[in-house]
Tab-separated table of C-alpha atoms in Angstrom:
chain	number	residue	atom	x	y	z
A	691	UNK	CA	35.576	8.784	2.676
A	692	UNK	CA	34.196	5.295	2.922
A	693	UNK	CA	31.340	3.554	1.248
A	694	UNK	CA	29.169	0.668	2.403
A	695	UNK	CA	27.092	-1.359	-0.042
A	696	UNK	CA	23.793	-2.893	1.030
A	697	UNK	CA	22.315	-5.455	-1.358
A	698	UNK	CA	18.592	-6.175	-1.079
A	699	UNK	CA	16.893	-8.996	-2.984
A	700	UNK	CA	13.296	-10.218	-3.190
A	701	UNK	CA	12.791	-13.258	-0.954
A	702	UNK	CA	13.261	-16.577	-2.808
A	703	UNK	CA	9.632	-17.583	-2.260
A	704	UNK	CA	8.301	-14.247	-3.564
A	705	UNK	CA	7.609	-14.247	-7.274
A	706	UNK	CA	9.750	-11.500	-8.802
A	707	UNK	CA	7.685	-10.164	-11.728
A	708	UNK	CA	10.461	-7.813	-12.911
A	709	UNK	CA	13.122	-10.520	-12.918
A	710	UNK	CA	10.743	-12.844	-14.737
A	711	UNK	CA	10.147	-10.224	-17.443
A	712	UNK	CA	13.902	-9.724	-17.873
A	713	UNK	CA	14.414	-13.504	-18.027
A	714	UNK	CA	11.852	-13.609	-20.828
A	715	UNK	CA	13.597	-10.843	-22.771
A	716	UNK	CA	17.178	-12.194	-22.587
A	717	UNK	CA	16.756	-15.169	-24.984
A	718	UNK	CA	15.035	-12.900	-27.496
A	719	UNK	CA	18.187	-10.764	-27.492
A	720	UNK	CA	20.512	-13.730	-27.960
A	721	UNK	CA	21.346	-14.475	-24.308
A	722	UNK	CA	19.904	-17.960	-24.151
A	723	UNK	CA	22.249	-19.318	-21.474
A	724	UNK	CA	20.405	-17.811	-18.484
A	725	UNK	CA	17.506	-19.824	-17.131
A	726	UNK	CA	16.377	-17.382	-14.447
A	727	UNK	CA	16.813	-13.748	-13.410
A	728	UNK	CA	15.977	-12.044	-10.136
A	729	UNK	CA	16.148	-8.276	-9.799
A	730	UNK	CA	17.172	-6.600	-6.560
A	731	UNK	CA	18.469	-3.277	-5.300
A	732	UNK	CA	21.942	-2.011	-4.420
A	733	UNK	CA	22.280	0.873	-1.947
A	734	UNK	CA	25.562	2.788	-1.581
A	735	UNK	CA	25.889	4.528	1.799
A	736	UNK	CA	28.779	6.968	2.182
A	737	UNK	CA	30.470	8.103	5.394
A	738	UNK	CA	33.026	10.893	5.859
A	739	UNK	CA	35.434	8.761	7.844
A	740	UNK	CA	36.580	5.145	7.567
A	741	UNK	CA	34.156	2.219	7.472
A	742	UNK	CA	34.302	0.872	11.018
A	743	UNK	CA	32.452	-2.076	12.539
A	744	UNK	CA	29.961	0.427	14.000
A	745	UNK	CA	29.320	1.886	10.537
A	746	UNK	CA	28.754	-1.601	9.118
A	747	UNK	CA	26.397	-2.461	11.973
A	748	UNK	CA	24.444	0.755	11.388
A	749	UNK	CA	24.252	-0.001	7.662
A	750	UNK	CA	22.910	-3.478	8.428
A	751	UNK	CA	20.314	-2.007	10.797
A	752	UNK	CA	19.284	0.580	8.176
A	753	UNK	CA	19.074	-2.237	5.628
A	754	UNK	CA	16.778	-4.278	7.814
A	755	UNK	CA	14.610	-1.422	9.137
A	756	UNK	CA	14.337	0.973	6.211
A	757	UNK	CA	15.990	-0.136	2.975
A	758	UNK	CA	14.181	-3.477	2.842
A	759	UNK	CA	10.708	-4.674	3.738
A	760	UNK	CA	11.212	-8.010	5.537
A	761	UNK	CA	7.839	-9.260	4.291
A	762	UNK	CA	9.077	-9.372	0.702
A	763	UNK	CA	12.845	-8.734	0.746
A	764	UNK	CA	16.090	-9.944	2.357
A	765	UNK	CA	19.255	-7.950	3.046
A	766	UNK	CA	21.669	-10.390	1.367
A	767	UNK	CA	24.956	-8.502	1.832
A	768	UNK	CA	26.434	-5.545	3.710
A	769	UNK	CA	30.069	-4.779	2.882
A	770	UNK	CA	32.626	-2.008	2.476
A	771	UNK	CA	33.265	-0.854	-1.078
A	772	UNK	CA	37.059	-1.198	-0.936
A	773	UNK	CA	37.598	0.461	-4.312
A	774	UNK	CA	36.329	3.713	-2.772
A	775	UNK	CA	38.523	3.234	0.303
A	776	UNK	CA	41.622	2.841	-1.882
A	777	UNK	CA	41.068	6.134	-3.709
B	1220	UNK	CA	-20.168	17.533	12.293
B	1221	UNK	CA	-17.935	14.481	12.079
B	1222	UNK	CA	-14.423	15.448	11.026
B	1223	UNK	CA	-12.483	13.096	8.755
B	1224	UNK	CA	-8.808	13.857	8.161
B	1225	UNK	CA	-7.339	13.341	4.686
B	1226	UNK	CA	-3.537	13.165	4.580
B	1227	UNK	CA	-1.497	14.747	1.800
B	1228	UNK	CA	2.037	13.439	1.270
B	1229	UNK	CA	4.293	14.747	-1.499
B	1230	UNK	CA	3.032	12.747	-4.485
B	1231	UNK	CA	-0.489	12.105	-3.166
B	1232	UNK	CA	-3.007	12.303	-6.033
B	1233	UNK	CA	-6.416	11.494	-4.658
B	1234	UNK	CA	-6.668	13.699	-1.580
B	1235	UNK	CA	-9.150	16.074	-3.250
B	1236	UNK	CA	-11.364	13.185	-4.356
B	1237	UNK	CA	-11.243	11.658	-0.861
B	1238	UNK	CA	-12.159	15.008	0.732
B	1239	UNK	CA	-15.010	15.387	-1.751
B	1240	UNK	CA	-16.249	11.884	-0.897
B	1241	UNK	CA	-16.281	12.780	2.813
B	1242	UNK	CA	-18.278	15.940	2.047
B	1243	UNK	CA	-20.771	14.127	-0.197
B	1244	UNK	CA	-21.322	11.575	2.564
B	1245	UNK	CA	-22.177	14.377	4.991
B	1246	UNK	CA	-18.903	14.741	6.908
B	1247	UNK	CA	-16.373	17.544	7.242
B	1248	UNK	CA	-13.055	16.815	5.508
B	1249	UNK	CA	-9.955	18.119	7.296
B	1250	UNK	CA	-6.705	18.439	5.335
B	1251	UNK	CA	-3.752	16.867	7.194
B	1252	UNK	CA	-0.220	17.712	6.092
B	1253	UNK	CA	2.468	14.995	6.112
B	1254	UNK	CA	5.047	17.157	7.915
B	1255	UNK	CA	2.646	18.216	10.684
B	1256	UNK	CA	2.633	15.906	13.733
B	1257	UNK	CA	-0.945	16.859	14.632
B	1258	UNK	CA	-4.278	15.229	13.793
B	1259	UNK	CA	-6.265	18.416	14.601
B	1260	UNK	CA	-8.795	16.433	16.622
B	1261	UNK	CA	-10.224	14.463	13.678
B	1262	UNK	CA	-12.559	11.518	14.312
B	1263	UNK	CA	-11.155	9.325	11.497
B	1264	UNK	CA	-8.363	9.412	8.910
B	1265	UNK	CA	-8.143	8.550	5.211
B	1266	UNK	CA	-4.749	7.859	3.605
B	1267	UNK	CA	-5.534	8.481	-0.062
B	1268	UNK	CA	-3.962	7.090	-3.214
B	1269	UNK	CA	-1.040	8.419	-5.206
B	1270	UNK	CA	2.712	7.917	-5.216
B	1271	UNK	CA	3.879	9.233	-1.847
B	1272	UNK	CA	7.503	10.448	-2.040
B	1273	UNK	CA	7.522	9.124	-5.603
B	1274	UNK	CA	7.377	5.521	-4.301
B	1275	UNK	CA	11.166	5.643	-4.748
B	1276	UNK	CA	12.298	3.207	-2.060
B	1277	UNK	CA	9.186	0.992	-2.172
B	1278	UNK	CA	5.543	1.973	-2.541
B	1279	UNK	CA	4.554	3.727	0.695
B	1280	UNK	CA	7.870	3.074	2.434
B	1281	UNK	CA	9.091	6.612	3.091
B	1282	UNK	CA	5.667	7.893	4.210
B	1283	UNK	CA	5.880	5.641	7.217
B	1284	UNK	CA	8.463	8.025	8.668
B	1285	UNK	CA	6.424	11.213	8.066
B	1286	UNK	CA	5.631	13.114	11.288
B	1287	UNK	CA	1.869	12.756	10.760
B	1288	UNK	CA	2.215	8.949	10.536
B	1289	UNK	CA	3.617	8.737	14.069
B	1290	UNK	CA	0.365	10.298	15.322
B	1291	UNK	CA	-1.785	8.098	13.090
B	1292	UNK	CA	-0.064	4.879	14.187
B	1293	UNK	CA	-0.573	5.752	17.874
B	1294	UNK	CA	-4.209	6.786	17.346
B	1295	UNK	CA	-4.956	3.713	15.205
B	1296	UNK	CA	-3.703	1.448	17.990
B	1297	UNK	CA	-6.267	3.042	20.345
B	1298	UNK	CA	-9.175	2.656	17.915
B	1299	UNK	CA	-9.163	5.635	15.525
B	1300	UNK	CA	-10.822	4.519	12.253
B	1301	UNK	CA	-8.165	4.636	9.488
B	1302	UNK	CA	-8.784	3.833	5.816
B	1303	UNK	CA	-5.863	3.354	3.415
B	1304	UNK	CA	-6.701	3.437	-0.278
B	1305	UNK	CA	-4.171	2.140	-2.845
B	1306	UNK	CA	-0.926	3.925	-1.908
B	1307	UNK	CA	-2.567	4.504	1.480
B	1308	UNK	CA	-2.914	0.704	1.837
B	1309	UNK	CA	0.779	0.366	0.963
B	1310	UNK	CA	1.598	2.986	3.615
B	1311	UNK	CA	-0.403	1.028	6.232
B	1312	UNK	CA	1.548	-2.173	5.509
B	1313	UNK	CA	4.873	-0.329	5.655
B	1314	UNK	CA	3.778	1.220	8.987
B	1315	UNK	CA	2.968	-2.317	10.235
B	1316	UNK	CA	-0.651	-1.412	10.958
B	1317	UNK	CA	-1.655	-4.095	8.424
B	1318	UNK	CA	0.250	-7.306	7.566
B	1319	UNK	CA	1.716	-8.292	4.209
B	1320	UNK	CA	2.979	-6.118	1.391
B	1321	UNK	CA	2.329	-5.161	-2.214
B	1322	UNK	CA	4.599	-6.044	-5.130
B	1323	UNK	CA	4.405	-5.265	-8.844
B	1324	UNK	CA	1.315	-6.601	-10.648
B	1325	UNK	CA	1.978	-10.129	-11.947
B	1326	UNK	CA	1.452	-8.980	-15.563
B	1327	UNK	CA	3.794	-5.965	-15.001
B	1328	UNK	CA	1.300	-3.507	-16.488
B	1329	UNK	CA	-0.429	-0.571	-14.914
B	1330	UNK	CA	-4.076	-1.573	-14.532
B	1331	UNK	CA	-7.001	0.852	-14.732
B	1332	UNK	CA	-10.478	-0.664	-14.778
B	1333	UNK	CA	-13.848	-0.815	-13.122
B	1334	UNK	CA	-13.402	-3.636	-10.633
B	1335	UNK	CA	-16.054	-5.838	-9.057
B	1336	UNK	CA	-15.397	-6.721	-5.392
B	1337	UNK	CA	-17.220	-8.831	-2.881
B	1338	UNK	CA	-17.653	-7.318	0.581
B	1339	UNK	CA	-16.499	-10.021	3.002
B	1340	UNK	CA	-16.599	-8.127	6.296
B	1341	UNK	CA	-19.210	-5.568	7.331
B	1342	UNK	CA	-18.426	-5.060	11.022
B	1343	UNK	CA	-15.722	-2.438	10.418
B	1344	UNK	CA	-16.364	1.315	10.683
B	1345	UNK	CA	-15.652	1.580	6.940
B	1346	UNK	CA	-17.993	-1.171	5.694
B	1347	UNK	CA	-21.025	-1.244	8.001
B	1348	UNK	CA	-23.342	0.266	5.352
B	1349	UNK	CA	-22.688	-2.692	3.010
B	1350	UNK	CA	-24.334	-6.095	3.082
B	1351	UNK	CA	-22.295	-9.247	3.728
B	1352	UNK	CA	-21.325	-10.793	0.368
B	1353	UNK	CA	-22.537	-7.767	-1.594
B	1354	UNK	CA	-20.874	-7.193	-4.971
B	1355	UNK	CA	-19.776	-3.600	-5.550
B	1356	UNK	CA	-18.022	-1.928	-8.490
B	1357	UNK	CA	-15.340	0.707	-7.916
B	1358	UNK	CA	-12.304	1.794	-9.969
B	1359	UNK	CA	-8.922	0.045	-9.656
B	1360	UNK	CA	-5.730	1.762	-10.864
B	1361	UNK	CA	-2.256	0.696	-9.828
B	1362	UNK	CA	1.126	-0.699	-10.795
B	1363	UNK	CA	2.132	-2.308	-7.486
B	1364	UNK	CA	-1.131	-3.925	-6.472
B	1365	UNK	CA	-0.258	-7.583	-6.006
B	1366	UNK	CA	-0.971	-8.377	-2.349
B	1367	UNK	CA	1.497	-10.876	-0.854
B	1368	UNK	CA	2.005	-12.369	2.607
B	1369	UNK	CA	3.332	-15.702	3.863
B	1370	UNK	CA	0.914	-18.639	4.092
B	1371	UNK	CA	0.689	-18.421	7.884
B	1372	UNK	CA	-0.353	-14.746	7.721
B	1373	UNK	CA	-2.864	-15.479	4.955
B	1374	UNK	CA	-4.375	-18.343	6.982
B	1375	UNK	CA	-4.562	-16.043	10.007
B	1376	UNK	CA	-6.320	-13.308	8.005
B	1377	UNK	CA	-8.839	-15.807	6.626
B	1378	UNK	CA	-9.343	-17.522	9.994
B	1379	UNK	CA	-9.979	-14.266	11.829
B	1380	UNK	CA	-12.310	-12.937	9.127
B	1381	UNK	CA	-9.967	-10.062	8.314
B	1382	UNK	CA	-10.245	-10.305	4.523
B	1383	UNK	CA	-12.586	-7.341	3.967
B	1384	UNK	CA	-12.738	-7.362	0.140
B	1385	UNK	CA	-11.971	-9.935	-2.519
B	1386	UNK	CA	-11.640	-9.454	-6.282
B	1387	UNK	CA	-14.532	-10.877	-8.291
B	1388	UNK	CA	-14.682	-11.696	-11.996
B	1389	UNK	CA	-10.933	-12.368	-12.254
B	1390	UNK	CA	-7.847	-11.428	-10.265
B	1391	UNK	CA	-6.502	-8.179	-11.774
B	1392	UNK	CA	-2.960	-8.281	-10.353
B	1393	UNK	CA	-2.145	-11.735	-8.992
B	1394	UNK	CA	-2.964	-10.933	-5.369
B	1395	UNK	CA	-2.752	-13.935	-3.022
B	1396	UNK	CA	-6.169	-15.572	-2.575
B	1397	UNK	CA	-7.796	-12.738	-4.542
B	1398	UNK	CA	-7.429	-10.368	-1.602
B	1399	UNK	CA	-8.328	-6.762	-2.432
B	1400	UNK	CA	-8.558	-5.404	1.113
B	1401	UNK	CA	-7.896	-6.412	4.727
B	1402	UNK	CA	-8.313	-5.068	8.250
B	1403	UNK	CA	-6.324	-5.139	11.458
B	1404	UNK	CA	-7.477	-7.447	14.272
B	1405	UNK	CA	-9.617	-4.723	15.889
B	1406	UNK	CA	-11.236	-3.850	12.538
B	1407	UNK	CA	-10.738	-0.075	12.796
B	1408	UNK	CA	-7.865	-0.041	10.272
B	1409	UNK	CA	-8.856	-1.070	6.738
B	1410	UNK	CA	-6.750	-0.998	3.569
B	1411	UNK	CA	-7.723	-1.792	-0.009
B	1412	UNK	CA	-6.222	-1.296	-3.456
B	1413	UNK	CA	-9.319	-0.153	-5.423
B	1414	UNK	CA	-10.611	3.413	-5.087
B	1415	UNK	CA	-14.019	3.962	-3.450
B	1416	UNK	CA	-13.530	7.758	-3.560
B	1417	UNK	CA	-13.811	7.651	-7.365
B	1418	UNK	CA	-17.331	6.180	-7.224
B	1419	UNK	CA	-19.306	8.551	-5.033
B	1420	UNK	CA	-21.191	10.840	-7.389
B	1421	UNK	CA	-23.512	10.115	-10.353
B	1422	UNK	CA	-21.886	11.241	-13.595
B	1423	UNK	CA	-18.283	10.567	-12.518
B	1424	UNK	CA	-18.074	6.928	-11.427
B	1425	UNK	CA	-18.199	3.504	-13.057
B	1426	UNK	CA	-21.125	2.329	-15.149
B	1427	UNK	CA	-23.987	1.178	-12.943
B	1428	UNK	CA	-27.503	-0.215	-13.143
B	1429	UNK	CA	-28.879	3.314	-13.709
B	1430	UNK	CA	-26.700	3.758	-16.818
B	1431	UNK	CA	-23.224	4.928	-17.825
B	1432	UNK	CA	-21.204	6.581	-15.007
B	1433	UNK	CA	-24.061	6.146	-12.565
B	1434	UNK	CA	-22.189	3.920	-10.096
B	1435	UNK	CA	-21.805	5.281	-6.568
B	1436	UNK	CA	-20.852	2.080	-4.741
B	1437	UNK	CA	-17.897	3.810	-3.070
B	1438	UNK	CA	-19.978	6.354	-1.176
B	1439	UNK	CA	-20.954	3.925	1.579
B	1440	UNK	CA	-17.334	3.698	2.799
B	1441	UNK	CA	-17.713	7.303	3.863
B	1442	UNK	CA	-21.309	7.113	5.146
B	1443	UNK	CA	-20.246	3.976	7.073
B	1444	UNK	CA	-17.596	5.792	9.080
B	1445	UNK	CA	-19.911	8.710	9.804
B	1446	UNK	CA	-22.599	6.310	11.048
B	1447	UNK	CA	-20.030	4.351	13.064
B	1448	UNK	CA	-18.818	7.509	14.795
B	1449	UNK	CA	-22.263	8.906	15.527
B	1450	UNK	CA	-23.186	5.478	16.923
């Protein structure tokens, strides 16, 4: 079994209300060292066989066509979860 | 009688209210099921509010792939009047029938209030019974209602007169340029966040000039489309 991770983040120019709320809460809880937070999404896509280049390409296409909305989000990374592959 | 389809996705909340609004306006509501790739010969379609598919991926994102949406997208491109309300508006942006997208309200809270809007465009099949610049009051209730698009798209919408409704008396969710509703270039597809179907019957809508709960400003969305179709 293989696993591909697709990371989706709000575009830099889009205000991220959730990240902003988290950034406001951190100092109140004693984490004053972080000046900004942005909140995104991580998708884990599993395949029965190994993670081939075709699988990665399909995961990227799914990321761009379904998992993200290009108006407000970017697919920032598509990669094999090697910890799963090693198991 | 003019037949107006009302789509039900898993998680749709306001389909009954939308169907009731169609009936009160004098039309025949037709229930359309998300998994059925058939519009049953309707003359117009309403995508009502709710949380289609739980809004799990993004608001309205999964609905775009429902069998009924394939039919609606094709029909909308050839002129079928389509109205998306709240989650229905989100579905229309995800289906690329309308530009832009909705993100979480800037204040992060669910908002539920009687909202004043200005009617900016009256030459669509959904707004022809309103007067240009008229102020109407209809309910607004959402969590992901902040309309966003890039500056070029916003300029295009303004330049082509495709901003159909704007928030008045304060921006309730941080939407760019106070935009509450927009149309496609042809004008037959309209989406807005507030809910006209909740202001169609005295006794159940917002407060109005006739007294508490007397507001029926939403009804003319539905009379508009009937008048547009009859010609």
